[in-house]
mmCIF file of C-alpha atoms in Angstrom:
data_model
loop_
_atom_site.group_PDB
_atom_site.id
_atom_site.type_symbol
_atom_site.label_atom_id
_atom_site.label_comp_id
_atom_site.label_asym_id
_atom_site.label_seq_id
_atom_site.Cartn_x
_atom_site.Cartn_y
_atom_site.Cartn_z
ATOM 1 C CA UNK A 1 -14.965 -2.707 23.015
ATOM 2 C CA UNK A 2 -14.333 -0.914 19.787
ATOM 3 C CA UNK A 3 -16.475 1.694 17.881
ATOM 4 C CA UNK A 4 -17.718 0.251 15.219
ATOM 5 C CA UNK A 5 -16.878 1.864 12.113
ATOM 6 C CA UNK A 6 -19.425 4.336 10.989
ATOM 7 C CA UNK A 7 -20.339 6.852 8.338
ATOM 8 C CA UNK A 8 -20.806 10.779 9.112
ATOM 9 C CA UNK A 9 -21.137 13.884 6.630
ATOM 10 C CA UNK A 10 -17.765 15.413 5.446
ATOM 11 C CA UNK A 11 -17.414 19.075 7.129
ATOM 12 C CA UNK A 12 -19.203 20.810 3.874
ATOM 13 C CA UNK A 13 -21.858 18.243 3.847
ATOM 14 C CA UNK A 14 -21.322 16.918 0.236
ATOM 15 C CA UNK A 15 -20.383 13.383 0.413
ATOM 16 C CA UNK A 16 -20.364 11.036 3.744
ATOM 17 C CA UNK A 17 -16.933 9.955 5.117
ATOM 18 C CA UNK A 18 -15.881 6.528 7.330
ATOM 19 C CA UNK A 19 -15.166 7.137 10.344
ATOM 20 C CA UNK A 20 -12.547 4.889 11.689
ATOM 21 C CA UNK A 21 -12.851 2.762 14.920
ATOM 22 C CA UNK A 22 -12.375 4.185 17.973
ATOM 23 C CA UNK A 23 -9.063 2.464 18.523
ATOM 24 C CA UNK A 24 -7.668 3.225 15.475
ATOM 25 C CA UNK A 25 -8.065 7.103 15.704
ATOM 26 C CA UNK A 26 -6.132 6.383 18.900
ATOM 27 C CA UNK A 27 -3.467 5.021 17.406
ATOM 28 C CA UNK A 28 -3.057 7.928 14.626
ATOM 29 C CA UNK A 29 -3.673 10.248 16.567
ATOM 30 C CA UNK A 30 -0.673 9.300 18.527
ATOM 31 C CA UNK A 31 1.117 8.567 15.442
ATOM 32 C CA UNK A 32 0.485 11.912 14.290
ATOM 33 C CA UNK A 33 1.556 13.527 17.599
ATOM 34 C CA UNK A 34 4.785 11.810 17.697
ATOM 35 C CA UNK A 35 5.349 13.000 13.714
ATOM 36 C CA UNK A 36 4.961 16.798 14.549
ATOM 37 C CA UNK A 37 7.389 16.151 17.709
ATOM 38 C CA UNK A 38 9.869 14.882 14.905
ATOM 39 C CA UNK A 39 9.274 17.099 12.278
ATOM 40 C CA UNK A 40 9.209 20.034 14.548
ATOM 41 C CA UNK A 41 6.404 21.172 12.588
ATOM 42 C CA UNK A 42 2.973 22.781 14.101
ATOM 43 C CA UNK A 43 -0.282 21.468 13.883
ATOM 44 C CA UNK A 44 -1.786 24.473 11.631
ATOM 45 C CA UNK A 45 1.325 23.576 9.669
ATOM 46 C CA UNK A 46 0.187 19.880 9.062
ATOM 47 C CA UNK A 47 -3.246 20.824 8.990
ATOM 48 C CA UNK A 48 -2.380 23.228 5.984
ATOM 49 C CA UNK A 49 -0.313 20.372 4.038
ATOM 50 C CA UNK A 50 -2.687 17.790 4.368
ATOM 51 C CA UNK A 51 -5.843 20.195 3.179
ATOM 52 C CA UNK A 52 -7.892 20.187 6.148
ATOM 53 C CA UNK A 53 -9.021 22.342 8.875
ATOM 54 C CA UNK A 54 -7.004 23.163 11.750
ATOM 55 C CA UNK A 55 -10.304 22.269 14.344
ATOM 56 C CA UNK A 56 -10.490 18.916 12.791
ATOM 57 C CA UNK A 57 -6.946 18.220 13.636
ATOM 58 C CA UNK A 58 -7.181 19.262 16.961
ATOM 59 C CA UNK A 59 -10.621 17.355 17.393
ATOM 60 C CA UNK A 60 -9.680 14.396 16.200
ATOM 61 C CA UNK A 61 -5.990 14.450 18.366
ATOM 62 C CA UNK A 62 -7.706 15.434 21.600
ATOM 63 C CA UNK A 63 -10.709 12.337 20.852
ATOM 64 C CA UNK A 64 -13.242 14.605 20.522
ATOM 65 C CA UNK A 65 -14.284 13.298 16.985
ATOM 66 C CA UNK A 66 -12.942 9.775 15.304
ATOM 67 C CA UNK A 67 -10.172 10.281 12.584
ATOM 68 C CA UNK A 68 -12.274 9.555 9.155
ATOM 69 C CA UNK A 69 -10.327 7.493 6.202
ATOM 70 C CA UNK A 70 -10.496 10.891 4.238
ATOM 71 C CA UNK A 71 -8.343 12.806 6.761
ATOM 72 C CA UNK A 72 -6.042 9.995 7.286
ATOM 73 C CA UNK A 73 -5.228 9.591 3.656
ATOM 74 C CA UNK A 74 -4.277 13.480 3.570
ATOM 75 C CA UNK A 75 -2.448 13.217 6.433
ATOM 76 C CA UNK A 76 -0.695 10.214 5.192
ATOM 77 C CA UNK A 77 0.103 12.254 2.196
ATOM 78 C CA UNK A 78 1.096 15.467 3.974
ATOM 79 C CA UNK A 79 3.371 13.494 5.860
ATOM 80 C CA UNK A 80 5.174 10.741 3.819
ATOM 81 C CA UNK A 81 4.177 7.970 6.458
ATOM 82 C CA UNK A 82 1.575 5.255 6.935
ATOM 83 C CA UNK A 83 -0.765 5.810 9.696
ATOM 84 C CA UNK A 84 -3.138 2.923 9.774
ATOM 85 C CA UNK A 85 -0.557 0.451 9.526
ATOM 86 C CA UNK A 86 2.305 2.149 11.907
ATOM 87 C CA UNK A 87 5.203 4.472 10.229
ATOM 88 C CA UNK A 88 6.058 2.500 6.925
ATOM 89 C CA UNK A 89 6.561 4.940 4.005
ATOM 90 C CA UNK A 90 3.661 5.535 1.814
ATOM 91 C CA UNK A 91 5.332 4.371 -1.507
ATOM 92 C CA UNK A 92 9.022 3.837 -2.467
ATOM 93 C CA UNK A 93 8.909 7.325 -4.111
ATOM 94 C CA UNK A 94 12.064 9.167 -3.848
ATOM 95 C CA UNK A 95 12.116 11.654 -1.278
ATOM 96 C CA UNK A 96 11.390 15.728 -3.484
ATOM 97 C CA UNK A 97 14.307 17.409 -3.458
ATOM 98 C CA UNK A 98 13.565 20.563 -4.622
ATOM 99 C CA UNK A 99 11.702 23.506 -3.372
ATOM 100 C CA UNK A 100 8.458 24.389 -5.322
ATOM 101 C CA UNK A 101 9.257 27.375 -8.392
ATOM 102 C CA UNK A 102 7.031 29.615 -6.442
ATOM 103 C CA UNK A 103 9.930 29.571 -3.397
ATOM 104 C CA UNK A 104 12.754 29.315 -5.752
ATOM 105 C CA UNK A 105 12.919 26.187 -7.008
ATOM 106 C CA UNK A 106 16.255 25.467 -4.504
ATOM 107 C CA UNK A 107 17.555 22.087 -3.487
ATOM 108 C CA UNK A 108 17.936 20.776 -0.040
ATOM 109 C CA UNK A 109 22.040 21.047 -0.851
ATOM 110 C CA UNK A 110 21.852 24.237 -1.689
ATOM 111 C CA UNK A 111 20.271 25.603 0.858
ATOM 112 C CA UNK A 112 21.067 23.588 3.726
ATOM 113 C CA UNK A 113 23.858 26.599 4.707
ATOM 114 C CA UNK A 114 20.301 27.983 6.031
ATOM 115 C CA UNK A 115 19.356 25.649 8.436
ATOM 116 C CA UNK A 116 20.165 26.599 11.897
ATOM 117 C CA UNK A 117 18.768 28.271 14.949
ATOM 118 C CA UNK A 118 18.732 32.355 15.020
ATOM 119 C CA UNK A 119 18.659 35.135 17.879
ATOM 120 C CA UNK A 120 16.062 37.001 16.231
ATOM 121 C CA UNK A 121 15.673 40.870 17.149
ATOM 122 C CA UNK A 122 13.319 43.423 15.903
ATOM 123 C CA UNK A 123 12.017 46.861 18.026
ATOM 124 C CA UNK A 124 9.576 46.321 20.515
ATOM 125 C CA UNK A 125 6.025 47.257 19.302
ATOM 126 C CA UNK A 126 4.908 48.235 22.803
ATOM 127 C CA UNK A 127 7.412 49.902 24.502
ATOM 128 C CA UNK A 128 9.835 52.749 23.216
ATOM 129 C CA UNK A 129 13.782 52.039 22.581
ATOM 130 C CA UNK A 130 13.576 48.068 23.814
ATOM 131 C CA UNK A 131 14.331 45.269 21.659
ATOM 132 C CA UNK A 132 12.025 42.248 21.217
ATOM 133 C CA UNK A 133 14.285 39.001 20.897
ATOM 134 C CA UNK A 134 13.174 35.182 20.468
ATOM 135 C CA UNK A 135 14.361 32.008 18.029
ATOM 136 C CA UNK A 136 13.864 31.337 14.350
ATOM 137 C CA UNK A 137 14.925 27.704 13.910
ATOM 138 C CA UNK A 138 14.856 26.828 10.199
ATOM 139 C CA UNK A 139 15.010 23.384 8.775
ATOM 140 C CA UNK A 140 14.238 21.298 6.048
ATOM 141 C CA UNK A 141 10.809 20.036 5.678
ATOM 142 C CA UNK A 142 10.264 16.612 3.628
ATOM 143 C CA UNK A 143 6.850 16.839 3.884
ATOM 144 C CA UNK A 144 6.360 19.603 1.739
ATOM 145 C CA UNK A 145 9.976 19.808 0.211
ATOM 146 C CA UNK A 146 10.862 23.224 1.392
ATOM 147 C CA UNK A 147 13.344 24.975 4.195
ATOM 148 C CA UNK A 148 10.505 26.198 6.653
ATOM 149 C CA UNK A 149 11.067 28.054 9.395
ATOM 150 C CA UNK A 150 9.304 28.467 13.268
ATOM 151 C CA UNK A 151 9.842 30.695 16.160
ATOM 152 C CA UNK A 152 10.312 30.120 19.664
ATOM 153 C CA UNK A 153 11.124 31.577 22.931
ATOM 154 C CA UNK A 154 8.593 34.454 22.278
ATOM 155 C CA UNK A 155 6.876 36.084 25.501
ATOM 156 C CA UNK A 156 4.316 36.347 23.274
ATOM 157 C CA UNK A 157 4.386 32.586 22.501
ATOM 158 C CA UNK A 158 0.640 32.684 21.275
ATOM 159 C CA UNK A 159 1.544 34.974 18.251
ATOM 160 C CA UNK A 160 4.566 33.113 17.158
ATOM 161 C CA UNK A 161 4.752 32.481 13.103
ATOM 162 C CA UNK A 162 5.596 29.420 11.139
ATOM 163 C CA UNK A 163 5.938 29.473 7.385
ATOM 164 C CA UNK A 164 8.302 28.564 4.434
ATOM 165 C CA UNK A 165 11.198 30.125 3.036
ATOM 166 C CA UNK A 166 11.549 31.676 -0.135
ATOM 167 C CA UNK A 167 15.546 31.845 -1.798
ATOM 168 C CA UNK A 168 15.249 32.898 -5.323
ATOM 169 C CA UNK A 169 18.126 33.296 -7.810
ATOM 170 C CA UNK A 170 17.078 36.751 -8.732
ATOM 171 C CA UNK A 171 16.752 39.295 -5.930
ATOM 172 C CA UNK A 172 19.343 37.073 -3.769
ATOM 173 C CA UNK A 173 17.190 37.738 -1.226
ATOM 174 C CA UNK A 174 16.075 35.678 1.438
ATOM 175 C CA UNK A 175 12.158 35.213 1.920
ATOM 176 C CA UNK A 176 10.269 34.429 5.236
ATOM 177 C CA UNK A 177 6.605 33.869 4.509
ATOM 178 C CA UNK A 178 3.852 33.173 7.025
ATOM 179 C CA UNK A 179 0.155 32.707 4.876
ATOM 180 C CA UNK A 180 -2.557 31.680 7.436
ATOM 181 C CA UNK A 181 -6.037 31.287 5.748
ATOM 182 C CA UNK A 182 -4.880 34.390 3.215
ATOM 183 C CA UNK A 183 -3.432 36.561 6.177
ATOM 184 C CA UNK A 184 0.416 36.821 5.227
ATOM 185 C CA UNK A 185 4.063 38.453 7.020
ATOM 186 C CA UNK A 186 6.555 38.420 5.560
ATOM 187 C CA UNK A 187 10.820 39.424 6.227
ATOM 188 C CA UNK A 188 12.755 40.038 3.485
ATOM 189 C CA UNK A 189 16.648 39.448 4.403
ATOM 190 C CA UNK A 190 20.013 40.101 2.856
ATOM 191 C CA UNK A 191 22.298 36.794 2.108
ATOM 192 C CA UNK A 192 24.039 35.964 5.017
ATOM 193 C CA UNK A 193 27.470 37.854 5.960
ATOM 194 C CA UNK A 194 30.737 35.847 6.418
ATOM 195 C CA UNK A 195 29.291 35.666 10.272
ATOM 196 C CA UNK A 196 26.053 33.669 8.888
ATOM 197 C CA UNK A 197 24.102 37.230 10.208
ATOM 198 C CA UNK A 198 21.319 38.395 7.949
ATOM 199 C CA UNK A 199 19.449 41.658 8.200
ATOM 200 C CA UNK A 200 16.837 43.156 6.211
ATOM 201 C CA UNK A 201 12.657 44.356 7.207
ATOM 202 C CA UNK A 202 9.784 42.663 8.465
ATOM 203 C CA UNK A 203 6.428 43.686 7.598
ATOM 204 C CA UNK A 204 3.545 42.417 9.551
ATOM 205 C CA UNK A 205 0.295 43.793 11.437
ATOM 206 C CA UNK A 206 0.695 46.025 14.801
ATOM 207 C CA UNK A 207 -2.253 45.048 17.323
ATOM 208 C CA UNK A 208 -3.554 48.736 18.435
ATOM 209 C CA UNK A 209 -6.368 49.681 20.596
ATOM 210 C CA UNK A 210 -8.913 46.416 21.017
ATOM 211 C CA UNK A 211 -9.080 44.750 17.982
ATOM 212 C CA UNK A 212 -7.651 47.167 15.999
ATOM 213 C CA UNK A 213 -4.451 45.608 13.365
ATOM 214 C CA UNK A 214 -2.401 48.583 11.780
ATOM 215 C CA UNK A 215 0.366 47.553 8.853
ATOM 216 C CA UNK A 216 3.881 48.115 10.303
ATOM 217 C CA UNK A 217 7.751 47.636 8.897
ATOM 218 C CA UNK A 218 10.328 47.127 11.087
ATOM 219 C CA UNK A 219 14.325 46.238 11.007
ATOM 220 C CA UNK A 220 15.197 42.881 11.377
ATOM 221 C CA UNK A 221 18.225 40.733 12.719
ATOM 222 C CA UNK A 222 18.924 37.221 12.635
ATOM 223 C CA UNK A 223 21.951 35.973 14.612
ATOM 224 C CA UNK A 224 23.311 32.745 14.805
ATOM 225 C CA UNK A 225 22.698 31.184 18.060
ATOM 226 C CA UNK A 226 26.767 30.026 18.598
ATOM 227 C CA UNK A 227 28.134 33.882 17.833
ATOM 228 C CA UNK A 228 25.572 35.461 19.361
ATOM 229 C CA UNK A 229 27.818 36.245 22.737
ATOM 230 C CA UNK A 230 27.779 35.136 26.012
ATOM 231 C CA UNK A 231 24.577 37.219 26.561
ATOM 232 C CA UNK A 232 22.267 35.442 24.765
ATOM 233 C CA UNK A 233 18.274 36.481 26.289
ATOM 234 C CA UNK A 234 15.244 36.545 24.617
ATOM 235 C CA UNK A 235 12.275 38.485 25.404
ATOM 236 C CA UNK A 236 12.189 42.111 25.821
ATOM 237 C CA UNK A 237 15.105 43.512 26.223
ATOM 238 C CA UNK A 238 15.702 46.991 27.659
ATOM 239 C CA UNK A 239 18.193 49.678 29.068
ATOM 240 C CA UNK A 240 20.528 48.547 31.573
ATOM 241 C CA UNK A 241 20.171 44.649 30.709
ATOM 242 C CA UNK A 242 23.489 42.984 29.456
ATOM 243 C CA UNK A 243 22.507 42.249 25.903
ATOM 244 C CA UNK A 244 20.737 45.319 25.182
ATOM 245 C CA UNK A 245 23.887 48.035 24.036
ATOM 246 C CA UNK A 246 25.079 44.407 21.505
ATOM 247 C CA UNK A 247 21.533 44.340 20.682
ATOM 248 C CA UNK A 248 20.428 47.734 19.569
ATOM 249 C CA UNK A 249 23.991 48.011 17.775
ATOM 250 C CA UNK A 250 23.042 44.494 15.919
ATOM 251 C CA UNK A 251 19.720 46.194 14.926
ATOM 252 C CA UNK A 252 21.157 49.571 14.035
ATOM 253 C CA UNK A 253 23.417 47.794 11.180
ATOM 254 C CA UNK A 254 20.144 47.223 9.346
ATOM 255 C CA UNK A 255 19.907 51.249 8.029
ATOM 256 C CA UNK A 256 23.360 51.841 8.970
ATOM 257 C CA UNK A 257 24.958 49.868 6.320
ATOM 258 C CA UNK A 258 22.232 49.421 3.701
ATOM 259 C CA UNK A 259 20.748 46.320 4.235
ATOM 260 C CA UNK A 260 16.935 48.137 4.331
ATOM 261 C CA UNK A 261 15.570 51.013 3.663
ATOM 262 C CA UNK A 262 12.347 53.081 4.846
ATOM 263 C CA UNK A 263 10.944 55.871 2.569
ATOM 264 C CA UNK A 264 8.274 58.428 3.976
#
């Protein structure tokens, strides 16, 4: 039998908000699953589109808390798709197109040379002379009209980034920016060479002693998966492993030929 639907405070405790029957938020919720599966998208991602918190996402997915008719909507919104009445579009409105100014402005067409999967390298922060090498898969997002982009095959899998990408006409640079609750990284990248390689500097937050986070810069390589040879790993790389002389070389083109520079 059914929840019946009911009525519960909003999470600031300003206005009251319907809770939906019980098998209802069962159905969204799978909905909802399935839609991140397809859009390749993260939950923190969604949650951040759609205006609500993370926890209530994950609450609400897991059945620990009915999905209200205020999150729904958002997520409906966020997400371009009906989810009280299956996957039927929201409206007949034409799909955006167009980046928001703040990221450029760019259309899907002329960006969609982007879209791809990378071997990403950077220098290991913990241990001297390795590399550090995982996946940046960018891709359109219709949802919020924008390339974004998402790592993968990190060891560290719990501190991988998602974000958008910036691709201004000015600079000709290439923008990867992670903003979680205000907390931003960000790698600024050359245009791609005739290879599709881009290199440039990331600057993010180096976890020290205990809790301690200390600003750091580092060089920055993305490869294209299909040239990236036959000895394609990911992880940390070190001395002696097949990749690693191809790797370090890759990562010492950054200074070598111009495409960052550190001043101290």
């Amino acid at each position: 039998m059914q929840k019946p639907e009911t009525v519960q405070k909003s999470e600031t405790g300003q206005e009251p908000e319907t809770e939906l029957p019980e098998g209802q938020s069962r159905a969204i919720a799978q909905a909802v699953r399935e839609a991140l599966a397809r859009r390749r998208i993260s939950r923190q991602t969604l949650a951040d589109l759609a205006r609500i918190s993370v926890s209530t996402l994950e609450k609400a997915l897991a059945g620990r808390r009915p999905f209200t008719l205020a999150t729904t909507i958002r997520l409906e919104e966020a997400l371009g798709q009906r989810l009280r009445n299956g996957a039927e579009p929201v409206s007949a409105a034409p799909e955006t197109r167009h980046a928001p100014s703040e990221l450029g402005s760019y259309s899907r067409e002329s960006a969609a040379w982007l879209e791809g999967r990378y071997l990403t390298l950077r220098p290991s922060f913990g241990l001297a002379d390795a590399v550090f090498a995982y996946r940046t898969e960018i891709a359109w997002d219709a949802a919020s009209a924008r390339l974004a982009f998402r790592e993968a095959e990190r060891s560290d899998a719990p501190f991988a980034q998602t974000g958008s990408v910036a691709v201004p006409n000015q600079s000709g640079m290439i923008y990867l920016v992670t903003n979680w609750q205000g907390q931003c990284r960000l790698a600024v990248l050359c245009r791609p060479t005739i290879h599709g390689e881009m290199f440039g500097l990331l600057t993010t937050l180096h976890a020290g002693r205990g809790t301690q986070l200390t600003p750091a810069a580092a060089p920055l390589a993305l490869i294209p998966e299909a040239s990236a040879g036959p000895d394609l790993s990911y992880g940390r790389v070190t001395s002696g492993m097949p990749a690693y002389a191809d790797y370090r070389r890759r990562l010492g083109r950054v200074f070598e030929e111009g495409y960052g520079v550190l001043f101290g």
